[in-house]
Tab-separated table of C-alpha atoms and ligand atoms in Angstrom:
chain	number	residue	atom	x	y	z
A	104	MET	CA	0.349	-14.651	-21.311
A	105	LEU	CA	-2.768	-14.141	-19.224
A	106	ASN	CA	-0.889	-13.246	-16.037
A	107	GLN	CA	0.511	-10.166	-17.789
A	108	LEU	CA	-2.904	-8.666	-18.484
A	109	THR	CA	-4.530	-5.813	-16.598
A	110	ILE	CA	-7.846	-6.299	-14.806
A	111	SER	CA	-9.801	-4.634	-17.600
A	112	GLU	CA	-8.062	-6.649	-20.318
A	113	LEU	CA	-8.566	-9.959	-18.517
A	114	ALA	CA	-12.159	-9.209	-17.489
A	115	ALA	CA	-13.036	-8.339	-21.099
A	116	ARG	CA	-11.586	-11.611	-22.391
A	117	LEU	CA	-13.355	-13.605	-19.703
A	118	VAL	CA	-16.733	-12.040	-20.449
A	119	LYS	CA	-16.311	-12.739	-24.170
A	120	GLY	CA	-15.510	-16.350	-23.364
A	121	GLU	CA	-12.072	-16.053	-25.006
A	122	THR	CA	-10.358	-17.522	-21.982
A	123	SER	CA	-11.191	-18.961	-18.573
A	124	SER	CA	-10.523	-17.931	-15.022
A	125	ARG	CA	-8.839	-21.307	-14.501
A	126	ALA	CA	-6.392	-20.511	-17.295
A	127	ALA	CA	-5.745	-17.076	-15.770
A	128	ILE	CA	-5.019	-18.349	-12.261
A	129	GLN	CA	-2.957	-21.189	-13.721
A	130	ALA	CA	-0.872	-18.611	-15.603
A	131	CYS	CA	-0.293	-16.771	-12.306
A	132	LEU	CA	0.625	-20.006	-10.506
A	133	ASP	CA	3.027	-20.901	-13.337
A	134	GLN	CA	4.653	-17.487	-13.096
A	135	ILE	CA	4.999	-17.930	-9.312
A	136	GLN	CA	6.682	-21.275	-9.994
A	137	ARG	CA	9.053	-19.618	-12.448
A	138	ALA	CA	9.822	-16.352	-10.685
A	139	ASP	CA	8.963	-16.467	-7.010
A	140	GLY	CA	11.934	-18.578	-5.991
A	141	GLN	CA	13.945	-15.427	-6.661
A	142	ILE	CA	11.408	-12.709	-5.829
A	143	ARG	CA	9.870	-14.301	-2.717
A	144	ALA	CA	6.765	-12.131	-2.806
A	145	PHE	CA	4.477	-14.888	-1.513
A	146	ILE	CA	4.812	-16.261	2.008
A	147	SER	CA	2.366	-18.976	0.969
A	148	TYR	CA	-0.508	-19.645	-1.386
A	149	ASP	CA	-3.278	-22.227	-1.600
A	150	ALA	CA	-3.334	-23.343	-5.242
A	151	ALA	CA	-6.190	-25.814	-4.777
A	152	ASP	CA	-8.423	-23.171	-3.193
A	153	ALA	CA	-7.563	-20.631	-5.926
A	154	LEU	CA	-8.357	-23.155	-8.676
A	155	ALA	CA	-11.665	-24.024	-6.996
A	156	GLN	CA	-12.605	-20.318	-6.883
A	157	ALA	CA	-11.630	-20.017	-10.550
A	158	ASP	CA	-13.835	-22.969	-11.481
A	159	ALA	CA	-16.758	-21.373	-9.650
A	160	ALA	CA	-16.089	-18.121	-11.544
A	161	ASP	CA	-15.991	-20.012	-14.837
A	162	LYS	CA	-19.377	-21.536	-14.050
A	163	ALA	CA	-20.806	-18.099	-13.320
A	164	LEU	CA	-19.247	-16.733	-16.519
A	165	ALA	CA	-20.784	-19.549	-18.532
A	166	SER	CA	-24.185	-18.761	-17.060
A	167	GLY	CA	-23.783	-15.111	-18.052
A	168	SER	CA	-23.697	-13.589	-14.558
A	169	ALA	CA	-20.717	-11.326	-15.281
A	170	ASP	CA	-22.915	-8.293	-14.986
A	171	ARG	CA	-22.132	-4.868	-13.588
A	172	GLY	CA	-22.338	-6.203	-10.070
A	173	ARG	CA	-19.385	-8.565	-10.546
A	174	PRO	CA	-16.719	-6.558	-12.362
A	175	LEU	CA	-13.866	-8.764	-11.132
A	176	LEU	CA	-15.433	-12.105	-12.003
A	177	GLY	CA	-12.602	-14.608	-12.466
A	178	VAL	CA	-9.727	-12.128	-11.876
A	179	PRO	CA	-6.854	-13.351	-9.597
A	180	ILE	CA	-6.040	-10.865	-6.814
A	181	GLY	CA	-3.230	-11.351	-4.266
A	182	ILE	CA	-3.618	-10.327	-0.606
A	183	LYS	CA	-1.127	-8.772	1.813
A	184	ASP	CA	-0.574	-10.961	4.853
A	185	VAL	CA	-2.184	-8.384	7.172
A	186	ILE	CA	-5.698	-8.754	5.694
A	187	ALA	CA	-7.941	-11.590	6.882
A	188	VAL	CA	-9.101	-14.248	4.430
A	189	LYS	CA	-11.300	-16.948	5.949
A	190	GLY	CA	-9.567	-20.324	6.231
A	191	GLN	CA	-6.161	-18.946	5.180
A	192	PRO	CA	-3.063	-18.125	7.284
A	193	LEU	CA	-2.904	-14.606	8.747
A	194	ASN	CA	0.645	-13.995	9.959
A	195	CYS	CA	1.253	-10.252	9.424
A	196	GLY	CA	4.826	-11.198	8.575
A	197	SER	CA	5.300	-12.194	12.223
A	198	ARG	CA	6.278	-15.322	14.125
A	199	ILE	CA	3.913	-14.418	16.923
A	200	LEU	CA	0.960	-15.392	14.736
A	201	ASP	CA	2.583	-18.683	13.797
A	202	LYS	CA	0.029	-21.128	12.341
A	203	PHE	CA	-2.860	-18.732	12.943
A	204	ILE	CA	-5.719	-19.269	10.479
A	205	SER	CA	-8.248	-16.490	10.009
A	206	PRO	CA	-11.783	-17.461	11.059
A	207	TYR	CA	-13.379	-14.731	8.930
A	208	ASP	CA	-13.041	-12.528	5.841
A	209	ALA	CA	-12.083	-8.869	6.030
A	210	THR	CA	-14.800	-6.643	4.577
A	211	VAL	CA	-12.573	-5.858	1.581
A	212	VAL	CA	-12.063	-9.565	0.940
A	213	GLN	CA	-15.799	-10.178	1.158
A	214	LYS	CA	-16.273	-7.331	-1.313
A	215	LEU	CA	-13.680	-8.766	-3.700
A	216	LYS	CA	-15.349	-12.165	-3.488
A	217	ASN	CA	-18.780	-10.598	-4.080
A	218	ALA	CA	-17.315	-8.891	-7.150
A	219	GLY	CA	-16.204	-12.315	-8.395
A	220	ALA	CA	-12.430	-12.066	-7.791
A	221	VAL	CA	-10.260	-15.116	-7.193
A	222	VAL	CA	-8.657	-14.133	-3.889
A	223	PHE	CA	-5.376	-15.913	-3.270
A	224	GLY	CA	-1.943	-15.887	-1.671
A	225	ARG	CA	-0.338	-14.381	1.427
A	226	LEU	CA	1.930	-11.577	0.266
A	227	ASN	CA	5.058	-10.798	2.226
A	228	MET	CA	5.383	-7.662	4.326
A	229	ASP	CA	7.375	-6.045	7.081
A	230	GLU	CA	6.264	-7.462	10.417
A	231	PHE	CA	2.950	-5.804	11.360
A	232	ALA	CA	3.523	-3.371	8.463
A	233	MET	CA	6.407	-1.660	10.249
A	234	GLY	CA	9.092	-0.884	7.722
A	235	SER	CA	9.912	0.353	4.250
A	236	SER	CA	11.765	-2.593	2.722
A	237	THR	CA	10.183	-5.970	3.755
A	238	GLU	CA	13.469	-6.693	5.539
A	239	ASN	CA	11.479	-6.717	8.799
A	240	SER	CA	9.446	-9.744	7.686
A	241	ALA	CA	9.998	-12.706	9.991
A	242	PHE	CA	9.764	-15.035	7.001
A	243	GLN	CA	11.847	-13.706	4.114
A	244	THR	CA	13.044	-10.568	2.394
A	245	THR	CA	11.262	-9.947	-0.879
A	246	CYS	CA	13.507	-8.914	-3.775
A	247	ASN	CA	12.793	-6.143	-6.237
A	248	PRO	CA	11.875	-7.731	-9.595
A	249	TRP	CA	13.907	-5.019	-11.379
A	250	ASP	CA	17.101	-5.877	-9.502
A	251	ARG	CA	17.089	-8.766	-7.117
A	252	THR	CA	19.882	-7.317	-4.993
A	253	ARG	CA	17.516	-4.488	-4.030
A	254	ILE	CA	14.505	-4.123	-1.760
A	255	PRO	CA	10.990	-3.826	-3.234
A	256	GLY	CA	10.000	-1.162	-0.689
A	257	GLY	CA	7.628	-1.768	2.150
A	258	SER	CA	5.782	-2.561	4.104
A	259	SER	CA	3.634	-4.024	1.282
A	260	GLY	CA	6.723	-5.099	-0.671
A	261	GLY	CA	5.302	-8.542	-1.451
A	262	SER	CA	2.175	-7.033	-3.023
A	263	ALA	CA	4.166	-4.597	-5.166
A	264	ALA	CA	6.712	-7.199	-6.299
A	265	ALA	CA	4.003	-9.767	-7.108
A	266	VAL	CA	2.113	-7.310	-9.327
A	267	ALA	CA	5.312	-6.040	-10.982
A	268	ALA	CA	6.449	-9.618	-11.645
A	269	ASP	CA	3.026	-10.563	-13.100
A	270	GLU	CA	2.437	-13.172	-10.385
A	271	CYS	CA	-1.078	-11.819	-9.919
A	272	ILE	CA	-3.227	-9.334	-11.820
A	273	ALA	CA	-3.585	-6.923	-8.888
A	274	ALA	CA	-3.126	-7.016	-5.122
A	275	LEU	CA	-4.318	-5.522	-1.868
A	276	GLY	CA	-2.011	-3.724	0.520
A	277	SER	CA	-2.260	-1.411	3.503
A	278	ASP	CA	-0.782	2.052	3.937
A	279	THR	CA	-0.125	3.616	7.350
A	280	GLY	CA	2.640	5.995	6.298
A	281	GLY	CA	3.355	5.086	2.693
A	282	SER	CA	3.298	1.295	2.598
A	283	ILE	CA	1.322	1.118	-0.639
A	284	ARG	CA	2.679	4.132	-2.518
A	285	GLN	CA	6.391	3.663	-1.737
A	286	PRO	CA	6.667	-0.015	-2.801
A	287	ALA	CA	4.485	0.704	-5.861
A	288	SER	CA	6.945	3.439	-6.779
A	289	LEU	CA	10.004	1.240	-6.236
A	290	CYS	CA	8.571	-1.709	-8.195
A	291	GLY	CA	7.001	0.277	-11.040
A	292	CYS	CA	3.300	-0.274	-10.488
A	293	VAL	CA	0.323	1.871	-9.549
A	294	GLY	CA	-0.403	2.108	-5.807
A	295	LEU	CA	-3.514	3.807	-4.415
A	296	LYS	CA	-4.041	4.828	-0.793
A	297	PRO	CA	-7.637	5.943	-0.363
A	298	SER	CA	-8.715	8.686	2.040
A	299	TYR	CA	-9.127	7.644	5.665
A	300	GLY	CA	-12.627	6.195	6.005
A	301	ARG	CA	-13.102	5.471	2.296
A	302	VAL	CA	-12.455	1.731	2.709
A	303	SER	CA	-13.425	-0.426	5.686
A	304	ARG	CA	-10.574	-1.587	7.900
A	305	TYR	CA	-12.563	-4.475	9.356
A	306	GLY	CA	-10.311	-7.521	9.069
A	307	LEU	CA	-7.133	-5.489	8.590
A	308	VAL	CA	-4.875	-6.287	11.548
A	309	ALA	CA	-4.371	-2.872	13.139
A	310	PHE	CA	-0.965	-1.181	13.226
A	311	ALA	CA	-1.979	2.450	13.865
A	312	SER	CA	-5.755	2.618	13.633
A	313	SER	CA	-6.066	6.346	12.925
A	314	LEU	CA	-3.597	6.107	10.007
A	315	ASP	CA	-4.157	2.643	8.473
A	316	GLN	CA	-6.016	2.367	5.195
A	317	ILE	CA	-6.388	-0.513	2.736
A	318	GLY	CA	-5.702	0.125	-0.930
A	319	CYS	CA	-4.579	-1.590	-4.105
A	320	PHE	CA	-1.645	-2.329	-6.395
A	321	THR	CA	-2.418	-2.487	-10.098
A	322	LYS	CA	-0.671	-2.303	-13.461
A	323	GLU	CA	-2.517	0.815	-14.598
A	324	VAL	CA	-4.700	3.591	-13.199
A	325	ARG	CA	-7.944	2.300	-14.713
A	326	ASP	CA	-7.581	-0.892	-12.700
A	327	ALA	CA	-7.088	1.137	-9.518
A	328	ALA	CA	-10.355	2.937	-10.254
A	329	LEU	CA	-12.140	-0.384	-10.810
A	330	MET	CA	-10.723	-1.825	-7.593
A	331	LEU	CA	-11.519	1.254	-5.508
A	332	GLU	CA	-15.138	1.172	-6.599
A	333	VAL	CA	-15.385	-2.417	-5.368
A	334	LEU	CA	-13.524	-1.803	-2.090
A	335	SER	CA	-15.146	1.475	-1.010
A	336	GLY	CA	-18.155	2.203	1.129
A	337	VAL	CA	-19.419	2.480	4.657
A	338	ASP	CA	-19.289	-0.678	6.751
A	339	PRO	CA	-21.245	-1.240	9.967
A	340	SER	CA	-18.276	-3.283	11.242
A	341	ASP	CA	-15.898	-0.284	11.025
A	342	SER	CA	-17.181	2.849	12.736
A	343	SER	CA	-14.430	4.923	11.087
A	344	SER	CA	-15.658	4.050	7.590
A	345	ALA	CA	-17.472	6.997	6.051
A	346	PRO	CA	-21.043	7.064	4.706
A	347	GLN	CA	-19.940	8.906	1.578
A	348	PRO	CA	-21.493	7.811	-1.720
A	349	VAL	CA	-19.158	5.702	-3.881
A	350	PRO	CA	-18.604	7.285	-7.310
A	351	ARG	CA	-18.197	5.209	-10.445
A	352	TYR	CA	-14.508	5.965	-10.438
A	353	ALA	CA	-13.707	4.464	-13.845
A	354	THR	CA	-16.192	6.666	-15.666
A	355	GLY	CA	-14.313	9.755	-14.448
A	356	LEU	CA	-11.209	8.766	-16.436
A	357	THR	CA	-11.825	11.138	-19.300
A	358	GLY	CA	-8.220	11.930	-20.152
A	359	ASP	CA	-9.091	15.615	-19.854
A	360	ILE	CA	-7.294	17.585	-17.149
A	361	LYS	CA	-7.371	21.001	-18.807
A	362	GLY	CA	-7.521	23.797	-16.301
A	363	LEU	CA	-6.918	21.633	-13.238
A	364	LYS	CA	-4.545	23.224	-10.759
A	365	LEU	CA	-1.656	21.171	-9.449
A	366	GLY	CA	0.351	22.261	-6.421
A	367	LEU	CA	4.097	21.935	-6.018
A	368	ALA	CA	5.058	22.275	-2.369
A	369	ARG	CA	7.996	24.547	-1.652
A	370	GLU	CA	8.928	22.423	1.379
A	371	TYR	CA	9.263	19.279	-0.755
A	372	MET	CA	12.135	20.641	-2.852
A	373	ILE	CA	14.601	19.094	-0.460
A	374	GLY	CA	18.196	18.137	-0.764
A	375	GLY	CA	18.609	14.380	-0.512
A	376	LEU	CA	16.400	13.881	-3.524
A	377	GLU	CA	18.233	11.595	-5.939
A	378	PRO	CA	19.049	13.655	-9.077
A	379	GLN	CA	17.490	11.098	-11.424
A	380	VAL	CA	14.305	11.131	-9.338
A	381	LYS	CA	14.213	14.912	-9.514
A	382	GLN	CA	14.668	14.851	-13.299
A	383	ALA	CA	11.846	12.341	-13.732
A	384	ILE	CA	9.486	14.382	-11.548
A	385	ASP	CA	10.370	17.611	-13.376
A	386	ALA	CA	9.643	15.898	-16.687
A	387	ALA	CA	6.326	14.553	-15.357
A	388	VAL	CA	5.306	18.039	-14.213
A	389	LYS	CA	6.101	19.384	-17.704
A	390	GLN	CA	4.005	16.619	-19.210
A	391	LEU	CA	1.068	17.468	-16.921
A	392	GLU	CA	1.380	21.106	-18.010
A	393	LYS	CA	1.359	19.985	-21.632
A	394	LEU	CA	-1.906	18.205	-20.915
A	395	GLY	CA	-3.388	21.493	-19.800
A	396	ALA	CA	-2.877	21.479	-16.033
A	397	LYS	CA	-1.759	24.672	-14.310
A	398	ILE	CA	1.149	24.443	-11.897
A	399	VAL	CA	0.851	26.487	-8.721
A	400	GLU	CA	3.415	26.823	-5.959
A	401	ILE	CA	1.997	26.020	-2.547
A	402	SER	CA	3.332	25.809	0.978
A	403	LEU	CA	2.966	23.018	3.531
A	404	PRO	CA	4.769	24.770	6.385
A	405	HIS	CA	4.650	21.965	8.946
A	406	THR	CA	6.291	19.375	6.672
A	407	ASP	CA	9.450	19.273	8.789
A	408	TYR	CA	7.509	17.851	11.725
A	409	ALA	CA	5.719	15.093	9.821
A	410	ILE	CA	8.116	12.222	10.426
A	411	ALA	CA	8.524	12.930	14.137
A	412	THR	CA	4.767	13.355	14.559
A	413	TYR	CA	4.097	10.117	12.720
A	414	TYR	CA	6.564	8.112	14.782
A	415	ILE	CA	4.945	9.290	17.998
A	416	ILE	CA	1.340	8.687	16.944
A	417	ALA	CA	1.974	5.472	15.005
A	418	THR	CA	4.047	3.889	17.755
A	419	ALA	CA	1.598	4.981	20.476
A	420	GLU	CA	-1.284	3.352	18.636
A	421	ALA	CA	0.820	0.304	17.781
A	422	SER	CA	1.781	-0.242	21.411
A	423	ALA	CA	-1.915	-0.384	22.318
A	424	ASN	CA	-2.982	-2.453	19.284
A	425	LEU	CA	-0.220	-5.017	19.694
A	426	ALA	CA	-1.054	-5.601	23.370
A	427	ARG	CA	-3.557	-8.212	22.164
A	428	PHE	CA	-0.732	-10.543	21.110
A	429	ASP	CA	-0.211	-12.008	24.539
A	430	GLY	CA	0.124	-15.732	23.894
A	431	ILE	CA	-3.347	-16.375	25.280
A	432	ARG	CA	-5.610	-15.542	22.373
A	433	TYR	CA	-3.653	-15.945	19.165
A	434	GLY	CA	-0.791	-17.819	17.602
A	435	GLN	CA	2.396	-18.706	19.357
A	436	ARG	CA	2.676	-19.310	23.118
A	437	VAL	CA	5.801	-19.763	25.212
A	438	ALA	CA	4.952	-21.223	28.626
A	439	GLY	CA	5.813	-19.344	31.810
A	440	ALA	CA	5.504	-19.912	35.568
A	441	ASP	CA	2.765	-17.270	35.771
A	442	PRO	CA	0.781	-15.165	33.274
A	443	ILE	CA	3.270	-12.270	33.318
A	444	GLU	CA	6.152	-14.583	32.517
A	445	LEU	CA	4.060	-16.251	29.803
A	446	TYR	CA	3.274	-12.861	28.222
A	447	SER	CA	6.823	-11.652	28.267
A	448	LYS	CA	8.353	-14.878	27.029
A	449	THR	CA	5.777	-15.123	24.238
A	450	ARG	CA	6.238	-11.511	23.161
A	451	GLY	CA	9.995	-11.710	23.553
A	452	ALA	CA	10.187	-14.725	21.259
A	453	GLY	CA	7.380	-13.766	18.882
A	454	PHE	CA	8.108	-10.140	17.975
A	455	GLY	CA	11.063	-8.976	15.900
A	456	ALA	CA	13.410	-6.104	16.763
A	457	GLU	CA	11.580	-3.310	14.912
A	458	VAL	CA	8.227	-4.221	16.447
A	459	LYS	CA	9.792	-4.259	19.910
A	460	ARG	CA	11.451	-0.906	19.269
A	461	ARG	CA	8.098	0.604	18.339
A	462	ILE	CA	6.224	-0.903	21.279
A	463	LEU	CA	8.867	0.536	23.609
A	464	LEU	CA	8.707	3.961	21.987
A	465	GLY	CA	4.910	3.968	21.891
A	466	THR	CA	4.589	2.893	25.512
A	467	TYR	CA	7.022	5.617	26.503
A	468	VAL	CA	5.200	8.455	24.703
A	469	LEU	CA	1.910	7.381	26.279
A	470	SER	CA	3.261	6.976	29.794
A	471	SER	CA	2.165	9.298	32.545
A	472	GLY	CA	4.467	12.292	32.736
A	473	TYR	CA	5.410	12.091	29.040
A	474	TYR	CA	1.947	11.900	27.505
A	475	ASP	CA	1.472	15.687	27.353
A	476	ALA	CA	4.977	16.364	26.115
A	477	TYR	CA	4.896	13.824	23.280
A	478	TYR	CA	1.584	12.212	22.397
A	479	LEU	CA	-0.695	15.165	23.031
A	480	ARG	CA	1.696	17.548	21.331
A	481	ALA	CA	1.999	15.237	18.338
A	482	GLN	CA	-1.797	15.200	18.023
A	483	LYS	CA	-1.777	19.003	17.932
A	484	VAL	CA	0.924	19.068	15.267
A	485	ARG	CA	-1.055	16.483	13.325
A	486	THR	CA	-3.953	18.966	13.167
A	487	LEU	CA	-1.574	21.655	11.881
A	488	ILE	CA	-0.340	19.279	9.177
A	489	ARG	CA	-3.897	18.446	8.154
A	490	ASN	CA	-4.785	22.146	8.075
A	491	ASP	CA	-1.770	22.829	5.811
A	492	PHE	CA	-3.256	20.420	3.280
A	493	LEU	CA	-6.813	21.690	3.596
A	494	LYS	CA	-5.562	25.216	3.031
A	495	ALA	CA	-3.511	24.137	0.008
A	496	PHE	CA	-6.539	22.362	-1.451
A	497	GLU	CA	-8.426	25.664	-1.443
A	498	LYS	CA	-5.980	26.711	-4.177
A	499	VAL	CA	-5.258	23.469	-6.025
A	500	ASP	CA	-7.038	20.297	-7.139
A	501	ALA	CA	-4.124	17.990	-6.321
A	502	ILE	CA	-0.524	18.111	-5.128
A	503	VAL	CA	2.364	16.606	-7.109
A	504	THR	CA	5.435	15.134	-5.369
A	505	PRO	CA	7.959	12.356	-5.819
A	506	THR	CA	6.697	9.225	-4.049
A	507	SER	CA	10.113	8.315	-2.672
A	508	PRO	CA	13.295	10.399	-2.471
A	509	THR	CA	15.343	7.590	-4.045
A	510	ALA	CA	14.851	4.561	-6.243
A	511	ALA	CA	15.127	1.087	-4.661
A	512	PHE	CA	18.164	0.685	-2.436
A	513	LYS	CA	20.277	-2.408	-1.833
A	514	ILE	CA	19.116	-5.137	0.526
A	515	GLY	CA	20.910	-4.528	3.823
A	516	GLU	CA	21.889	-0.954	2.984
A	517	LYS	CA	19.683	0.680	5.622
A	518	ALA	CA	18.704	-2.360	7.676
A	519	ASP	CA	20.803	-1.334	10.670
A	520	ASP	CA	19.847	2.318	10.561
A	521	PRO	CA	16.188	2.786	11.466
A	522	LEU	CA	16.382	6.566	11.219
A	523	GLN	CA	17.632	6.407	7.604
A	524	MET	CA	14.819	3.983	6.885
A	525	TYR	CA	12.233	6.332	8.463
A	526	LEU	CA	13.347	9.124	6.106
A	527	MET	CA	12.214	7.071	3.103
A	528	ASP	CA	8.651	8.071	3.999
A	529	ILE	CA	9.176	11.814	3.899
A	530	PHE	CA	6.739	12.378	0.987
A	531	THR	CA	4.113	9.797	1.904
A	532	ILE	CA	3.646	10.061	5.668
A	533	SER	CA	1.839	13.423	5.783
A	534	ALA	CA	-1.068	12.087	3.716
A	535	ASN	CA	-1.857	9.533	6.427
A	536	LEU	CA	-1.580	12.137	9.176
A	537	ALA	CA	-3.964	14.360	7.197
A	538	GLY	CA	-6.327	11.539	6.171
A	539	ILE	CA	-6.139	12.511	2.491
A	540	CYS	CA	-5.783	10.215	-0.535
A	541	GLY	CA	-2.695	9.554	-2.645
A	542	ILE	CA	-1.592	7.546	-5.636
A	543	SER	CA	1.811	6.595	-6.997
A	544	ILE	CA	2.230	6.170	-10.751
A	545	PRO	CA	5.310	5.063	-12.729
A	546	CYS	CA	7.011	8.136	-14.218
A	547	GLY	CA	10.491	7.060	-15.204
A	548	LEU	CA	13.431	4.719	-14.836
A	549	THR	CA	16.905	5.360	-13.538
A	550	LYS	CA	19.786	4.369	-15.822
A	551	GLU	CA	22.098	1.506	-14.935
A	552	PRO	CA	20.564	-0.154	-13.148
A	553	LYS	CA	17.120	0.493	-14.567
A	554	LEU	CA	14.903	1.106	-11.552
A	555	PRO	CA	11.374	2.533	-11.452
A	556	ILE	CA	10.584	6.043	-10.240
A	557	GLY	CA	7.126	7.003	-8.971
A	558	LEU	CA	5.110	10.205	-9.206
A	559	GLN	CA	2.789	10.878	-6.286
A	560	LEU	CA	-0.504	12.731	-6.610
A	561	LEU	CA	-2.180	13.760	-3.364
A	562	GLY	CA	-5.878	14.637	-3.320
A	563	LYS	CA	-8.479	16.100	-1.005
A	564	PRO	CA	-10.276	13.919	1.508
A	565	PHE	CA	-12.542	11.758	-0.693
A	566	GLY	CA	-10.990	13.357	-3.770
A	567	GLU	CA	-9.969	10.030	-5.322
A	568	GLU	CA	-11.834	10.804	-8.555
A	569	THR	CA	-9.569	13.753	-9.243
A	570	ILE	CA	-6.225	12.063	-8.589
A	571	LEU	CA	-7.339	9.036	-10.607
A	572	ARG	CA	-8.329	11.303	-13.480
A	573	ILE	CA	-5.016	13.167	-13.414
A	574	GLY	CA	-3.020	9.972	-12.978
A	575	HIS	CA	-4.818	8.278	-15.833
A	576	ALA	CA	-4.366	11.245	-18.193
A	577	TYR	CA	-0.653	11.358	-17.363
A	578	GLU	CA	-0.212	7.599	-17.672
A	579	GLN	CA	-1.972	7.393	-21.025
A	580	SER	CA	0.248	10.142	-22.420
A	581	THR	CA	3.442	8.249	-21.473
A	582	ASN	CA	4.654	4.668	-21.740
A	583	TRP	CA	6.162	4.227	-18.285
A	584	HIS	CA	3.404	1.929	-17.045
A	585	LYS	CA	4.169	-0.476	-19.887
A	586	GLU	CA	7.772	-1.019	-18.811
A	587	ARG	CA	8.335	-4.489	-17.370
A	588	PRO	CA	11.138	-5.775	-15.127
A	589	PRO	CA	13.801	-7.875	-16.868
A	590	LEU	CA	12.628	-11.250	-15.549
A	591	LYS	CA	13.665	-14.426	-17.241
A	592	ALA	CA	10.698	-16.042	-18.999
B	828	LIG	N1	7.424	2.842	6.566
B	828	LIG	C1	6.480	3.342	7.510
B	828	LIG	C2	6.658	2.655	8.824
B	828	LIG	O1	7.564	1.945	8.944
B	828	LIG	C3	5.077	3.176	6.987
B	828	LIG	C4	4.591	1.801	7.108
B	828	LIG	C5	3.198	1.625	6.622
B	828	LIG	O2	2.667	2.458	5.875
B	828	LIG	N2	2.589	0.558	7.080
B	828	LIG	O3	5.911	2.833	9.728
């Protein structure tokens, strides 16, 4: 079935004329029909638009224009509901953007279209990307394809579930504190968060601008390399995008990692790690050693402060970014006697509880009298956390960690306990504070129920080539990435 293929498999068949883009998108739409009633990964999708894009791709394929410049020609890619696609809904999982249609394409979407991809679907997410389970979506909770009583992770849970359930070939997500890597881990796919500045954020609705980064969900590491090459590069519309050259990431996947040094952080050997997760990570580390990597113990001494630092900086930035949703410019409006009443009624009705909690917290830490004690101090600690990583990377080429301390938990299990939920990000959050890159790769399954476990590799700023190379070598020496959730055909 075409929807089960990877990007490289599908692209190869399309170029050889063995199949068509229309058949590929139709296979995805059929799978959505079959499976998405239970998974609920898609908030919506525009089948007619997707088929029209596929027909255009088929025309281009027939005329032989599938050259190096269009590596994704005809490949269906799903989009998280926080990334703008011209003419399509842009809700960010929130009621406040009810019926809002994006007037323009995000830079990444333009790049995907230029590369020939069929861009389709609005993938479910926690409201404004705040959460770790998709339970904060105003529309629906997405279910984990491996066990539908469990969460798929978040905030990009829709993207992860859709890729794991073969409803699209790959997907875009965003990662502010782990929102690509954690759901990828919990759903059993590959999730890549590029370094800050690697990929343009233009057209990504901002949650915390200094932490947000767009990345991809794929079925194998090679596809992540292909996607990253398309997505990367400086963009005049995003002044935080970096003018670093874009490597040909896929050509670096040599399978050879002999002599590379991998760091294990002392501070990450925490209690609270699920025993089966620990076993899987230990086995993965052994496997990496077998492939010729050297394991080195490192220290990231400020790890304990990462979650607190993140929840000050992220909420501060969110409170400023979300001020634009005032009922005047976008989406929903609730009338009021004067502008202040209109704002507060609109925001009161439009935002969900977690978003309100974060706006309150963020406004508080920025308020006069508390700014120095919280926000400014958090910024200083952030620098210490970044310096921990930079120092570690003087000794090692990459750092190995679990992606998430546990496998997927039950829907509702942590919904009423935000602090428990925040702890799910313990291994992912520091990478965003430090601006470094990270990837999550399937490395095992728990027993009864069978649930995916993810291995995280963290790399230097703009060190994506190295973590892709290590991830690919590991993946190709195991079969974990080939495991599929037990969905009914
Ligand atoms: N789970 C984290 C949060 O709730 C990270 C979210 C994200 O990366 N967007 O903020």
